[in-house]
Amino acid sequence: METVEMNSVSLKRPRSEDDVANADEIKRQKILEKSQAGNDSGQSIETVTEQPEDTKNEIIPNEESEEQEEEELEDSDDDGDPESFADMMKHGLTESDVGITKFVSSHKGFSGILKERYSDFVVHEIGKDGRVSHLDDFSVPVDDEVNFEDPSEETFTVLSDEDKQRLEELQLFKNKETSVAIEVIEDSKEKRTVIHQAVKSLFPGLETKTEDRDGKKYIIAYHAAGKKALAKVRTATDPRKHSWPKSRGSYCHFVLYKENKDTMDAINVLSKFLRVKPNIFSYMGTKDKRAITVQEIAVLRITAQRLAHLNKCLMNFKLGNFSYKNHPLKLGELQGNHFTVVLRNITGTDDQIEQAMHSLREIGFINYYGMQRFGTTAVPTYQIGRAILQNNWNEVMDLILKPRPGAEKGYLVKCREEWAKTKDPAAALKKLPVKSYQSYVWNNMVSKRIEEYGLRAVPGDLILKGATAVHLEEGDVGNYTIHDVVMPLPGFDVIYPKHKIGEAYKEMLVADNLDINNMRHKIRDYSLSGAYRKIIIRPQNVNWEVVAYDDPKIPLFTTDLDKLEGKPLPVLPTDGKFRALKMEFSLPPSTYATMAIREVLKMDTSIKNQTQLNTTWLR
C-alpha cells in the first residue's frame, strides 16, 4: 500500500453571476471542468448551497466528548454580511496549515458537491449496545398503573398564547401581578377542570381557584407559597393529583430527529416549549447542525404524552420511540455514528469511484483531526493553545484581543461573554482551546510517520494492550498491522515512539519553546495528560451506489421521517444529466467523517479552500 502526498494547487474559481438554481447546474459543471483542466492533480471539490436550506459546507466530526468545544470553535456567525465572511476566509486555514497532507489510497482524485443540501448528509447515532437510532414510532407507551392519568391532550391547547405569556410572567415573577384571571368561555365543570389542570401542569409553582365575577366564571392562577414554590421539585410523594407514578422510570427516553439544527439548539427549543430548564435533558453526543441527524435523548420526569404533543408545533424536528427508564444518558457513552452521504455532480469515472470506495473499505483513512478542530478564522486555535502552554500571556492576550480579519468569531466571543457574565478570569480562560495544540502536533506527527514508514507497523511503533501503550518489538511486528498502531497526543502521561517520530515530537515542541518532558502546567486546567489515537481508521458497514439525476433539488434517498409519512422515493432517470455518489459508513467516536470523504475525493476540506472554489452560497 502506498501513500500519496496532497499536491499544492491553485483552486480559485470565478464567482457565479446568478444564485444557485436548477438552470445553473450545467454551467457549474462546465466551470468545474475548466477548473480541473488547469489542476495537475485533477483534485477539486465544489461546494454549493441552495437558499432554502442553510447548508454551509462545514466539517462534520464524529466527536462526542470534544464536540461541544468544537461547536464553540466553529461557531462563526454566517448570517452576517456574506462578502465580509468571504473576505475573512481569505485569512483562514488550509489543511496543510494544520498538518493534513497525506492520503493512503493511490486512486486519482475527482470532484463532487458535498452537502449541496443539508439533507444530503444524514447521521444516525449508534448506542453503546450497537443499536442504530431510528425514528420509526410516534406512539406513546401505556403505563402499568391503570389508575394513573396523564393530563389530557386538551390540557395543552385550552390556554391561548396570551394566557400562556401572562402565566409565564406570573410564574417567573416578571411583573408585579399577584394573580392572573382566565375567563372560562363556554363554561362547564369539565372545561374548568381542564384549565385548572393545564395551569398546574404547564406552570409548576402556580395554584388555581374558581371565582365568580360579574356573572362570569374565572380561573384565578396565583403563587401558593411565594418563590420557593417555583424551585420545588415535584416527586412521587407530592400531593398534587398528577404526581409521577412509582412504577414508571424517572426518565423518558426518546429519539430526536432534527433537520438543520444542532443538538443544543433543539434542546433549548424543547425546554422553552415545556417551560423547564435545559439541564434536565441528557444525551450521548452532540450532532451537527447542517445535516439530518437522529439520536437518543433522555429527559427527567416529562411524560411521553407531553413530548409527543410537541410534534404538532415544532419545525425541523420530530420526537418518537418513547420509553421510560431509570437512568439518564451519559456523554460519550456510544459506539459511534452511521453516516449516509450524497456527493452530487461527481466527475470520477466508474473505475475511480470503485477504487476509491474499495480503498476506504479495505484500508480506511488517516485519522486526522478535521478542520473544525482548529477554527476557521485568522487566529488558529492551536496558536492560542501553544501560547498558553508556553505561559506567554502577552501573546495569548494579543491573539485574543488584537483586531484582525476574522478574529471576532467563535471561541473568542465565548471567552468574552464568559468574562462579561462572571468577571472570573479562570472561567473565561477555560473557554480557550488548549487541546487544539495537541491536535495540531498529532496531525503533523502522523503525516511524518506515514511519510517515513508508510502503511506498515514497524519496530518502535506504539500499540495498545488494553488501555496501556507499549512499544512494538522487532519480533512482534508480524503480528500487527497499521490498523493497530497508535500515536500520542503530547502530555505528561504518555510515551512516544522509539524511532525517528519520537525525536520529531521533541523537535516540534522544542521549536515551540515547550519541554516534552514537562507538560504539566501551573494552571491545572492547562495540564495536558495526553492520550493515544489510532492513526488509521477503517470504517464499518461501507456501502455505495452511483445514481443518475436531472434535478439537483430532489432527494436521492428517503429519511426516517419520509418513511413514517409514507413518502415514496422520487423515480430517478436511468440516464440523467448528472451523477451522484451515495455512500454509507459507520465511524467510532472521535473520528471525522469529512476526513473519510477527503480520502475518497482527494480534496482539501478547509472552508478557505471551498470558499475559493465557489462562493455563491455566501450570497
Coordinates of C-alpha atoms in Angstrom, one line a residue:
M1 CA 0.0 0.0 0.0
E2 CA 1.5 3.3 -1.0
T3 CA 0.8 6.8 0.4
V4 CA 0.1 9.8 -1.7
E5 CA 1.0 13.4 -0.8
M6 CA -1.5 16.1 -1.4
N7 CA -0.4 18.4 -4.2
S8 CA -0.4 22.1 -3.7
V9 CA -2.7 23.5 -6.4
S10 CA -4.5 26.8 -7.2
L11 CA -8.2 26.2 -6.6
K12 CA -9.6 29.7 -7.3
R13 CA -12.7 30.0 -9.3
P14 CA -14.7 32.8 -10.8
R15 CA -17.9 33.9 -8.9
S16 CA -21.2 32.9 -10.4
E17 CA -23.4 35.7 -11.8
D18 CA -26.6 34.1 -10.5
D19 CA -27.8 32.5 -7.4
V20 CA -27.8 28.7 -7.2
A21 CA -30.7 27.3 -9.3
N22 CA -31.5 24.4 -11.5
A23 CA -30.7 26.2 -14.7
D24 CA -27.1 26.8 -13.4
E25 CA -26.2 23.2 -13.0
I26 CA -24.8 22.7 -16.5
K27 CA -23.0 26.0 -16.3
R28 CA -21.5 24.9 -13.0
Q29 CA -20.3 21.7 -14.5
K30 CA -18.5 23.5 -17.3
I31 CA -16.8 25.8 -14.9
L32 CA -15.8 22.8 -12.8
E33 CA -14.3 21.1 -15.8
K34 CA -12.3 24.2 -16.7
S35 CA -11.0 24.3 -13.2
Q36 CA -9.9 20.7 -13.4
A37 CA -8.2 21.2 -16.7
G38 CA -5.8 23.6 -15.0
N39 CA -5.4 21.4 -12.0
D40 CA -2.5 18.9 -12.5
S41 CA -3.7 16.5 -9.8
G42 CA -7.3 16.6 -11.0
Q43 CA -8.4 17.2 -7.5
S44 CA -11.1 19.6 -6.5
I45 CA -14.4 20.0 -4.8
E46 CA -17.3 22.3 -5.5
T47 CA -19.4 23.5 -2.6
V48 CA -22.8 24.9 -3.5
T49 CA -25.8 25.7 -1.3
E50 CA -29.3 26.4 -2.3
Q51 CA -31.0 29.2 -0.3
P52 CA -33.9 27.3 1.4
E53 CA -31.6 25.0 3.3
D54 CA -28.8 26.5 5.5
T55 CA -26.1 24.3 4.2
K56 CA -22.7 25.9 4.6
N57 CA -20.3 23.0 3.9
E58 CA -18.6 22.5 7.2
I59 CA -16.5 19.8 8.8
I60 CA -18.5 17.0 10.4
P61 CA -16.8 15.4 13.3
N62 CA -18.0 12.2 14.8
E63 CA -16.8 13.7 18.1
E64 CA -18.6 13.2 21.4
S65 CA -16.5 14.4 24.4
E66 CA -14.9 17.1 22.2
E67 CA -17.9 18.1 20.1
Q68 CA -19.2 20.9 22.4
E69 CA -15.8 22.6 22.4
E70 CA -15.6 22.4 18.7
E71 CA -19.0 23.9 18.2
E72 CA -17.6 26.9 20.1
L73 CA -14.6 27.0 17.8
E74 CA -16.6 26.7 14.7
D75 CA -19.4 29.0 15.8
S76 CA -19.0 31.6 13.1
D77 CA -22.0 33.8 12.5
D78 CA -22.6 33.2 8.9
D79 CA -25.9 35.1 9.0
G80 CA -23.9 38.4 8.7
D81 CA -22.6 40.1 5.6
P82 CA -21.5 37.4 3.1
E83 CA -18.9 39.5 1.5
S84 CA -17.1 40.1 4.7
F85 CA -17.3 36.4 5.6
A86 CA -15.8 35.5 2.2
D87 CA -13.0 38.1 2.7
M88 CA -12.5 36.7 6.2
M89 CA -12.0 33.2 4.8
K90 CA -9.0 34.5 2.7
H91 CA -7.2 34.6 6.1
G92 CA -8.3 31.2 7.2
L93 CA -6.5 27.9 7.4
T94 CA -5.9 25.3 4.8
E95 CA -5.3 21.6 5.5
S96 CA -1.6 21.9 5.1
D97 CA -1.5 24.6 7.8
V98 CA -2.6 22.1 10.4
G99 CA -0.6 19.1 9.2
I100 CA -3.1 17.3 7.0
T101 CA -1.0 16.4 3.9
K102 CA -1.2 12.7 3.2
F103 CA -3.5 10.1 1.7
V104 CA -3.4 6.3 1.9
S105 CA -5.0 5.5 -1.4
S106 CA -3.5 5.7 -4.9
H107 CA -6.5 6.5 -7.0
K108 CA -6.8 9.7 -8.9
G109 CA -9.0 12.3 -7.1
F110 CA -12.3 13.5 -8.5
S111 CA -14.7 16.3 -7.7
G112 CA -18.2 16.3 -6.2
I113 CA -20.6 18.6 -4.4
L114 CA -20.6 17.9 -0.6
K115 CA -23.7 18.9 1.2
E116 CA -25.4 20.8 -1.7
R117 CA -28.4 20.3 0.5
Y118 CA -28.2 19.6 4.3
S119 CA -30.5 16.6 3.6
D120 CA -27.6 15.1 1.6
F121 CA -25.9 14.4 5.0
V122 CA -27.6 12.1 7.4
V123 CA -26.3 10.9 10.8
H124 CA -27.7 8.1 12.9
E125 CA -26.3 7.6 16.4
I126 CA -25.1 4.1 17.4
G127 CA -25.7 3.4 21.0
K128 CA -23.4 1.5 23.4
D129 CA -25.3 -1.7 22.7
G130 CA -24.6 -1.3 18.9
R131 CA -28.2 -0.4 18.1
V132 CA -28.6 2.3 15.4
S133 CA -31.1 5.0 16.4
H134 CA -34.1 5.4 14.1
L135 CA -37.3 7.3 14.3
D136 CA -40.0 4.8 13.4
D137 CA -42.7 5.1 16.0
F138 CA -44.8 8.0 17.2
S139 CA -46.9 6.1 19.7
V140 CA -46.9 6.8 23.4
P141 CA -46.3 4.0 25.9
V142 CA -49.1 3.0 28.2
D143 CA -48.5 3.0 32.0
D144 CA -48.8 -0.2 34.1
E145 CA -50.8 1.7 36.7
V146 CA -54.2 1.9 35.1
N147 CA -55.5 4.4 37.7
F148 CA -52.9 7.0 36.8
E149 CA -53.9 9.5 34.2
D150 CA -51.6 11.9 32.3
P151 CA -53.1 15.3 31.5
S152 CA -55.4 15.1 28.5
E153 CA -54.3 16.4 25.1
E154 CA -56.8 19.3 25.6
T155 CA -54.6 20.4 28.5
F156 CA -52.0 21.7 26.0
T157 CA -54.4 23.6 23.8
V158 CA -57.0 25.1 26.1
L159 CA -54.9 28.1 27.0
S160 CA -54.3 30.8 24.5
D161 CA -50.9 32.1 23.7
E162 CA -51.7 35.3 25.5
D163 CA -52.8 33.3 28.6
K164 CA -49.6 31.3 28.5
Q165 CA -47.5 34.5 28.2
R166 CA -49.2 36.1 31.2
L167 CA -48.9 32.9 33.2
E168 CA -45.2 32.5 32.5
E169 CA -44.6 36.1 33.6
L170 CA -46.5 35.4 36.8
Q171 CA -44.7 32.1 37.4
L172 CA -41.3 33.7 36.9
F173 CA -42.1 36.8 38.9
K174 CA -41.5 39.0 35.9
N175 CA -44.1 41.6 36.9
K176 CA -45.9 42.9 40.0
E177 CA -49.1 41.0 39.4
T178 CA -50.1 38.6 42.1
S179 CA -52.5 36.6 40.0
V180 CA -53.8 36.0 36.5
A181 CA -57.5 35.7 35.7
I182 CA -58.6 33.5 32.8
E183 CA -62.2 33.8 31.7
V184 CA -63.9 30.5 31.2
I185 CA -65.6 30.6 27.8
E186 CA -68.4 28.1 27.2
D187 CA -68.5 27.4 31.0
S188 CA -68.8 23.8 32.2
K189 CA -67.3 21.8 35.0
E190 CA -65.3 19.8 32.6
K191 CA -63.9 22.9 30.9
R192 CA -62.9 24.4 34.3
T193 CA -61.2 21.2 35.3
V194 CA -59.1 21.2 32.1
I195 CA -58.0 24.8 32.6
H196 CA -57.1 24.0 36.3
Q197 CA -55.1 21.0 35.1
A198 CA -53.4 23.0 32.3
V199 CA -52.1 25.7 34.6
K200 CA -50.8 23.3 37.2
S201 CA -49.2 21.0 34.7
L202 CA -47.6 23.6 32.5
F203 CA -46.6 26.2 35.2
P204 CA -45.3 24.4 38.3
G205 CA -45.5 26.6 41.3
L206 CA -48.9 28.1 40.5
E207 CA -52.1 27.1 42.1
T208 CA -55.6 27.9 40.9
K209 CA -59.1 28.6 42.2
T210 CA -62.5 29.4 40.6
E211 CA -64.2 32.8 41.2
D212 CA -67.5 34.4 40.0
R213 CA -67.1 37.9 38.7
D214 CA -70.0 39.8 37.3
G215 CA -71.8 36.7 36.5
K216 CA -68.8 35.1 34.7
K217 CA -66.6 32.2 35.8
Y218 CA -62.8 32.9 36.0
I219 CA -59.9 30.6 36.9
I220 CA -57.5 32.6 39.1
A221 CA -53.9 31.5 39.0
Y222 CA -51.6 32.6 41.8
H223 CA -48.4 31.7 43.7
A224 CA -49.3 29.4 46.6
A225 CA -46.0 29.6 48.5
G226 CA -44.0 32.5 47.1
K227 CA -40.8 32.0 45.1
K228 CA -40.0 28.7 46.9
A229 CA -42.8 27.0 45.1
L230 CA -41.1 27.8 41.8
A231 CA -38.0 25.9 42.8
K232 CA -39.9 22.9 44.2
V233 CA -39.1 19.6 42.6
R234 CA -42.2 17.6 42.2
T235 CA -41.8 14.0 43.3
A236 CA -43.9 10.9 43.6
T237 CA -44.8 11.9 47.1
D238 CA -46.0 15.3 46.0
P239 CA -49.7 15.5 47.0
R240 CA -50.6 17.1 43.6
K241 CA -53.1 15.0 41.8
H242 CA -50.9 14.2 38.7
S243 CA -47.8 13.0 40.5
W244 CA -45.3 10.7 38.9
P245 CA -46.3 7.0 39.2
K246 CA -43.9 4.8 41.2
S247 CA -43.8 2.1 38.6
R248 CA -42.7 4.4 35.8
G249 CA -39.0 5.1 35.2
S250 CA -38.0 8.7 36.1
Y251 CA -36.5 9.4 32.7
C252 CA -38.4 9.5 29.4
H253 CA -36.1 8.4 26.6
F254 CA -36.9 9.3 23.1
V255 CA -35.4 9.6 19.6
L256 CA -34.8 13.1 18.3
Y257 CA -35.0 13.6 14.6
K258 CA -33.8 17.0 13.6
E259 CA -33.1 18.9 10.4
N260 CA -30.7 21.8 10.2
K261 CA -30.4 22.3 13.9
D262 CA -27.7 21.4 16.3
T263 CA -28.4 19.4 19.4
M264 CA -28.2 22.2 22.0
D265 CA -30.5 24.4 19.9
A266 CA -33.0 21.7 19.7
I267 CA -32.9 21.1 23.5
N268 CA -33.3 24.8 24.1
V269 CA -36.4 24.9 21.9
L270 CA -37.8 21.9 23.7
S271 CA -37.1 23.5 27.1
K272 CA -38.8 26.7 26.1
F273 CA -42.0 24.8 24.9
L274 CA -42.0 22.6 28.0
R275 CA -41.1 25.5 30.3
V276 CA -38.3 23.6 32.0
K277 CA -34.5 24.0 32.4
P278 CA -32.3 22.5 29.6
N279 CA -30.2 20.7 32.2
I280 CA -32.9 18.1 32.8
F281 CA -32.1 16.7 29.3
S282 CA -29.2 14.3 28.7
Y283 CA -27.6 12.8 25.6
M284 CA -24.7 10.7 24.4
G285 CA -23.3 13.2 21.9
T286 CA -24.0 16.5 20.2
K287 CA -24.7 16.3 16.5
D288 CA -24.0 18.6 13.6
K289 CA -26.4 21.4 12.6
R290 CA -26.2 21.3 8.8
A291 CA -27.4 17.7 8.4
I292 CA -30.3 15.5 9.2
T293 CA -29.5 13.7 12.5
V294 CA -31.2 11.0 14.6
Q295 CA -30.1 10.5 18.2
E296 CA -31.4 9.4 21.6
I297 CA -32.3 11.9 24.3
A298 CA -33.5 11.4 27.9
V299 CA -35.4 13.9 30.0
L300 CA -36.3 13.9 33.7
R301 CA -39.9 13.4 34.6
I302 CA -41.6 14.8 31.4
T303 CA -44.2 12.5 30.1
A304 CA -44.1 10.9 26.6
Q305 CA -47.5 12.5 26.0
R306 CA -46.3 16.0 26.6
L307 CA -43.3 15.3 24.3
A308 CA -45.4 13.8 21.6
H309 CA -47.7 16.8 21.7
L310 CA -44.8 19.0 20.6
N311 CA -44.7 17.2 17.2
K312 CA -47.7 19.4 16.3
C313 CA -45.9 22.7 16.8
L314 CA -42.2 22.1 16.2
M315 CA -40.5 22.8 12.9
N316 CA -37.5 20.9 11.7
F317 CA -37.5 18.2 14.3
K318 CA -39.7 15.3 15.5
L319 CA -39.8 13.2 18.6
G320 CA -40.7 9.5 18.9
N321 CA -39.8 6.0 20.0
F322 CA -40.7 6.9 23.6
S323 CA -39.8 4.7 26.6
Y324 CA -39.4 5.1 30.4
K325 CA -36.2 4.2 32.1
N326 CA -34.5 4.7 35.4
H327 CA -31.3 6.3 34.1
P328 CA -30.2 9.3 32.1
L329 CA -27.8 9.2 29.2
K330 CA -24.1 10.0 29.6
L331 CA -21.9 12.0 27.2
G332 CA -19.6 9.7 25.2
E333 CA -21.5 6.5 26.1
L334 CA -21.9 5.4 22.5
Q335 CA -20.3 3.3 19.8
G336 CA -20.3 6.0 17.2
N337 CA -22.4 7.2 14.3
H338 CA -23.6 5.9 11.0
F339 CA -23.4 8.3 8.1
T340 CA -25.4 8.4 4.8
V341 CA -23.8 10.9 2.4
V342 CA -24.6 12.1 -1.1
L343 CA -21.9 13.6 -3.2
R344 CA -23.6 15.3 -6.1
N345 CA -22.3 16.1 -9.6
I346 CA -19.3 13.8 -9.3
T347 CA -16.8 13.7 -12.2
G348 CA -15.0 10.5 -11.4
T349 CA -15.1 7.5 -13.7
D350 CA -16.7 4.3 -12.5
D351 CA -13.2 2.8 -12.1
Q352 CA -12.1 5.8 -10.0
I353 CA -15.1 5.5 -7.8
E354 CA -14.7 1.8 -7.3
Q355 CA -11.0 2.2 -6.5
A356 CA -11.7 5.0 -4.0
M357 CA -14.5 3.2 -2.2
H358 CA -12.7 -0.2 -2.1
S359 CA -9.7 1.6 -0.6
L360 CA -11.9 3.3 2.0
R361 CA -13.5 -0.1 3.0
E362 CA -10.3 -2.2 3.0
I363 CA -7.6 0.3 4.1
G364 CA -9.5 3.2 5.6
F365 CA -8.3 6.8 6.0
I366 CA -5.8 8.7 8.1
N367 CA -7.5 9.6 11.4
Y368 CA -6.6 13.3 11.2
Y369 CA -8.3 15.9 13.4
G370 CA -10.5 17.7 10.9
M371 CA -10.5 21.4 10.2
Q372 CA -13.3 22.2 12.7
R373 CA -10.8 21.4 15.4
F374 CA -8.8 24.5 14.6
G375 CA -11.4 27.1 13.9
T376 CA -12.0 28.9 10.7
T377 CA -10.5 32.4 11.1
A378 CA -7.3 34.4 11.2
V379 CA -6.3 33.3 14.7
P380 CA -5.8 29.5 14.6
T381 CA -6.9 27.9 17.9
Y382 CA -3.6 25.9 18.1
Q383 CA -1.6 29.1 18.3
I384 CA -3.5 30.3 21.4
G385 CA -3.2 26.8 22.9
R386 CA 0.6 26.9 22.3
A387 CA 1.0 30.3 23.8
I388 CA -0.9 29.2 27.0
L389 CA 1.3 26.2 27.4
Q390 CA 4.3 28.5 27.0
N391 CA 2.9 30.7 29.8
N392 CA 3.3 33.5 27.2
W393 CA 0.3 35.5 28.4
N394 CA 1.2 38.6 26.4
E395 CA 0.9 36.5 23.3
V396 CA -2.3 35.0 24.5
M397 CA -3.9 38.4 25.1
D398 CA -2.5 39.7 21.8
L399 CA -4.1 36.7 19.9
I400 CA -7.4 37.2 21.7
L401 CA -7.7 41.0 21.6
K402 CA -5.7 42.4 18.7
P403 CA -8.1 43.3 15.9
R404 CA -7.6 41.3 12.8
P405 CA -9.7 39.8 9.9
G406 CA -11.9 37.0 11.1
A407 CA -10.9 37.3 14.8
E408 CA -14.3 38.3 16.1
K409 CA -15.8 34.8 16.0
G410 CA -16.3 31.6 17.8
Y411 CA -14.3 30.8 20.9
L412 CA -13.1 34.5 21.3
V413 CA -16.7 35.6 21.6
K414 CA -17.4 32.8 24.1
C415 CA -14.4 33.9 26.1
R416 CA -15.5 37.5 26.2
E417 CA -19.1 36.5 27.0
E418 CA -17.9 34.4 30.0
W419 CA -15.8 37.3 31.3
A420 CA -18.7 39.8 30.9
K421 CA -21.1 37.4 32.7
T422 CA -18.8 36.2 35.6
K423 CA -15.8 38.6 35.7
D424 CA -14.0 35.3 36.6
P425 CA -10.7 35.2 34.6
A426 CA -10.3 31.5 35.2
A427 CA -13.7 30.7 33.9
A428 CA -13.2 32.9 30.9
L429 CA -9.8 31.4 30.1
K430 CA -11.3 27.9 30.2
K431 CA -13.1 28.8 27.0
L432 CA -9.7 28.9 25.2
P433 CA -8.9 25.9 23.0
V434 CA -5.7 24.5 24.6
K435 CA -6.4 21.0 23.3
S436 CA -6.3 22.1 19.7
Y437 CA -2.5 22.5 20.0
Q438 CA -2.2 18.8 20.9
S439 CA -4.3 18.0 17.8
Y440 CA -2.1 20.2 15.7
V441 CA 1.0 18.4 16.9
W442 CA -0.7 15.0 16.3
N443 CA -1.7 15.8 12.7
N444 CA 1.8 16.9 11.9
M445 CA 3.4 13.9 13.5
V446 CA 1.1 11.3 11.8
S447 CA 1.9 12.9 8.5
K448 CA 5.6 12.4 9.2
R449 CA 5.0 8.9 10.4
I450 CA 3.2 7.9 7.2
E451 CA 5.8 9.6 5.1
E452 CA 8.7 7.9 6.9
Y453 CA 7.3 4.3 7.3
G454 CA 4.3 4.1 5.1
L455 CA 1.3 1.8 5.9
R456 CA 3.0 -0.9 7.9
A457 CA 3.7 -1.5 11.5
V458 CA 7.4 -1.1 12.3
P459 CA 9.6 -1.6 15.4
G460 CA 9.3 1.3 17.8
D461 CA 5.6 2.0 16.9
L462 CA 3.1 2.1 19.7
I463 CA 0.2 -0.3 20.1
L464 CA -2.4 -0.6 22.9
K465 CA -2.7 -3.7 25.1
G466 CA -5.9 -2.9 27.0
A467 CA -5.6 0.7 27.9
T468 CA -1.8 0.6 28.1
A469 CA 0.5 1.7 25.3
V470 CA 3.6 -0.5 24.6
H471 CA 6.4 -0.3 22.1
L472 CA 6.3 -2.8 19.2
E473 CA 9.4 -5.0 19.2
E474 CA 11.2 -6.4 16.1
G475 CA 9.9 -10.0 16.8
D476 CA 6.3 -8.9 17.2
V477 CA 6.0 -6.8 14.0
G478 CA 4.5 -9.6 12.0
N479 CA 1.6 -9.9 14.5
Y480 CA 0.3 -6.4 14.0
T481 CA -0.8 -4.1 11.1
I482 CA -1.0 -0.3 10.6
H483 CA -4.6 -0.5 12.0
D484 CA -3.2 -1.4 15.4
V485 CA -0.7 1.5 15.6
V486 CA -1.5 4.5 17.8
M487 CA 0.3 7.8 18.2
P488 CA 0.2 10.0 21.3
L489 CA -1.2 13.4 21.8
P490 CA 1.6 15.1 23.8
G491 CA 1.2 15.2 27.5
F492 CA 2.7 14.2 30.8
D493 CA 1.2 10.7 31.0
V494 CA 2.1 9.2 27.6
I495 CA 5.1 7.6 26.0
Y496 CA 6.4 8.3 22.5
P497 CA 7.5 6.1 19.6
K498 CA 11.1 4.7 19.7
H499 CA 12.0 5.7 16.2
K500 CA 12.5 8.9 14.2
I501 CA 9.0 10.1 15.0
G502 CA 9.7 10.1 18.7
E503 CA 12.5 12.5 18.1
A504 CA 10.3 14.6 15.8
Y505 CA 7.8 15.1 18.6
K506 CA 10.6 16.6 20.8
E507 CA 11.9 18.7 17.9
M508 CA 8.5 20.2 17.2
L509 CA 7.9 21.1 20.9
V510 CA 11.4 22.5 21.3
A511 CA 10.7 24.7 18.3
D512 CA 7.6 25.9 20.1
N513 CA 9.6 26.5 23.3
L514 CA 8.0 23.6 25.1
D515 CA 9.5 20.8 27.1
I516 CA 8.1 17.4 26.1
N517 CA 9.2 16.0 29.5
N518 CA 7.3 18.7 31.4
M519 CA 3.8 19.1 30.1
R520 CA 2.3 19.9 33.5
H521 CA 1.1 23.5 33.7
K522 CA 0.8 25.7 36.8
I523 CA -2.8 26.2 35.9
R524 CA -4.3 22.8 36.4
D525 CA -6.9 23.1 33.6
Y526 CA -4.0 23.5 31.1
S527 CA -2.0 20.5 32.3
L528 CA -2.3 18.0 29.5
S529 CA -2.1 14.4 30.4
G530 CA -2.1 13.3 26.7
A531 CA -3.9 10.4 25.1
Y532 CA -3.5 7.8 22.3
R533 CA -5.2 7.8 18.9
K534 CA -5.2 5.3 16.1
I535 CA -3.5 6.6 13.0
I536 CA -5.7 4.7 10.5
I537 CA -9.5 4.2 10.8
R538 CA -11.2 1.6 8.7
P539 CA -15.0 2.4 8.5
Q540 CA -17.5 -0.3 9.1
N541 CA -20.7 -1.1 7.1
V542 CA -19.3 0.7 3.9
N543 CA -21.7 0.7 1.0
W544 CA -22.0 2.9 -2.1
E545 CA -24.0 3.4 -5.2
V546 CA -23.8 5.7 -8.2
V547 CA -27.1 7.2 -9.3
A548 CA -28.1 9.5 -12.2
Y549 CA -30.4 12.5 -11.7
D550 CA -31.6 15.6 -13.5
D551 CA -33.0 17.9 -10.8
P552 CA -30.4 19.0 -8.1
K553 CA -33.2 19.7 -5.7
I554 CA -34.7 16.2 -5.5
P555 CA -33.7 14.0 -2.6
L556 CA -31.8 10.9 -3.5
F557 CA -32.8 8.7 -0.6
T558 CA -35.7 8.5 2.0
T559 CA -35.2 9.6 5.6
D560 CA -36.8 8.1 8.7
L561 CA -39.5 10.9 8.6
D562 CA -40.2 10.2 4.9
K563 CA -40.8 6.6 5.7
L564 CA -43.1 7.4 8.6
E565 CA -45.1 9.8 6.4
G566 CA -45.2 7.3 3.5
K567 CA -43.3 9.5 1.1
P568 CA -42.0 7.5 -1.9
L569 CA -38.5 8.0 -3.2
P570 CA -38.6 10.0 -6.4
V571 CA -38.2 8.0 -9.6
L572 CA -34.7 8.7 -10.9
P573 CA -33.8 8.6 -14.6
T574 CA -31.6 5.8 -15.8
D575 CA -29.6 8.2 -17.9
G576 CA -29.7 11.6 -16.1
K577 CA -27.6 14.7 -16.8
F578 CA -25.7 14.3 -13.5
R579 CA -24.3 11.6 -11.4
A580 CA -24.2 11.3 -7.6
L581 CA -22.3 9.0 -5.3
K582 CA -24.4 7.7 -2.4
M583 CA -22.2 6.3 0.4
E584 CA -22.8 4.9 3.8
F585 CA -20.3 4.1 6.6
S586 CA -20.1 3.8 10.4
L587 CA -17.4 5.5 12.4
P588 CA -16.3 5.2 16.1
P589 CA -16.3 8.3 18.4
S590 CA -13.6 10.9 17.9
T591 CA -13.2 10.4 14.2
Y592 CA -14.2 12.9 11.5
A593 CA -16.5 11.9 8.6
T594 CA -15.1 14.6 6.5
M595 CA -11.6 13.0 6.7
A596 CA -13.2 9.9 5.2
I597 CA -14.8 11.9 2.4
R598 CA -11.5 13.7 1.8
E599 CA -9.8 10.3 1.2
V600 CA -12.4 9.4 -1.4
L601 CA -12.4 12.7 -3.3
K602 CA -8.7 13.7 -2.7
M603 CA -9.8 17.2 -1.7
D604 CA -8.9 20.0 0.7
T605 CA -11.8 20.2 3.2
S606 CA -10.9 23.7 4.6
I607 CA -13.6 26.4 4.3
K608 CA -10.9 28.7 3.0
N609 CA -10.4 26.4 0.0
Q610 CA -14.1 25.7 -0.5
T611 CA -14.8 29.4 -0.5
Q612 CA -12.2 30.0 -3.2
L613 CA -13.8 27.2 -5.2
N614 CA -17.3 28.7 -5.2
T615 CA -18.7 31.5 -3.0
T616 CA -22.3 31.6 -4.4
W617 CA -23.6 30.0 -1.2
L618 CA -22.4 33.1 0.7
R619 CA -24.6 35.5 -1.1

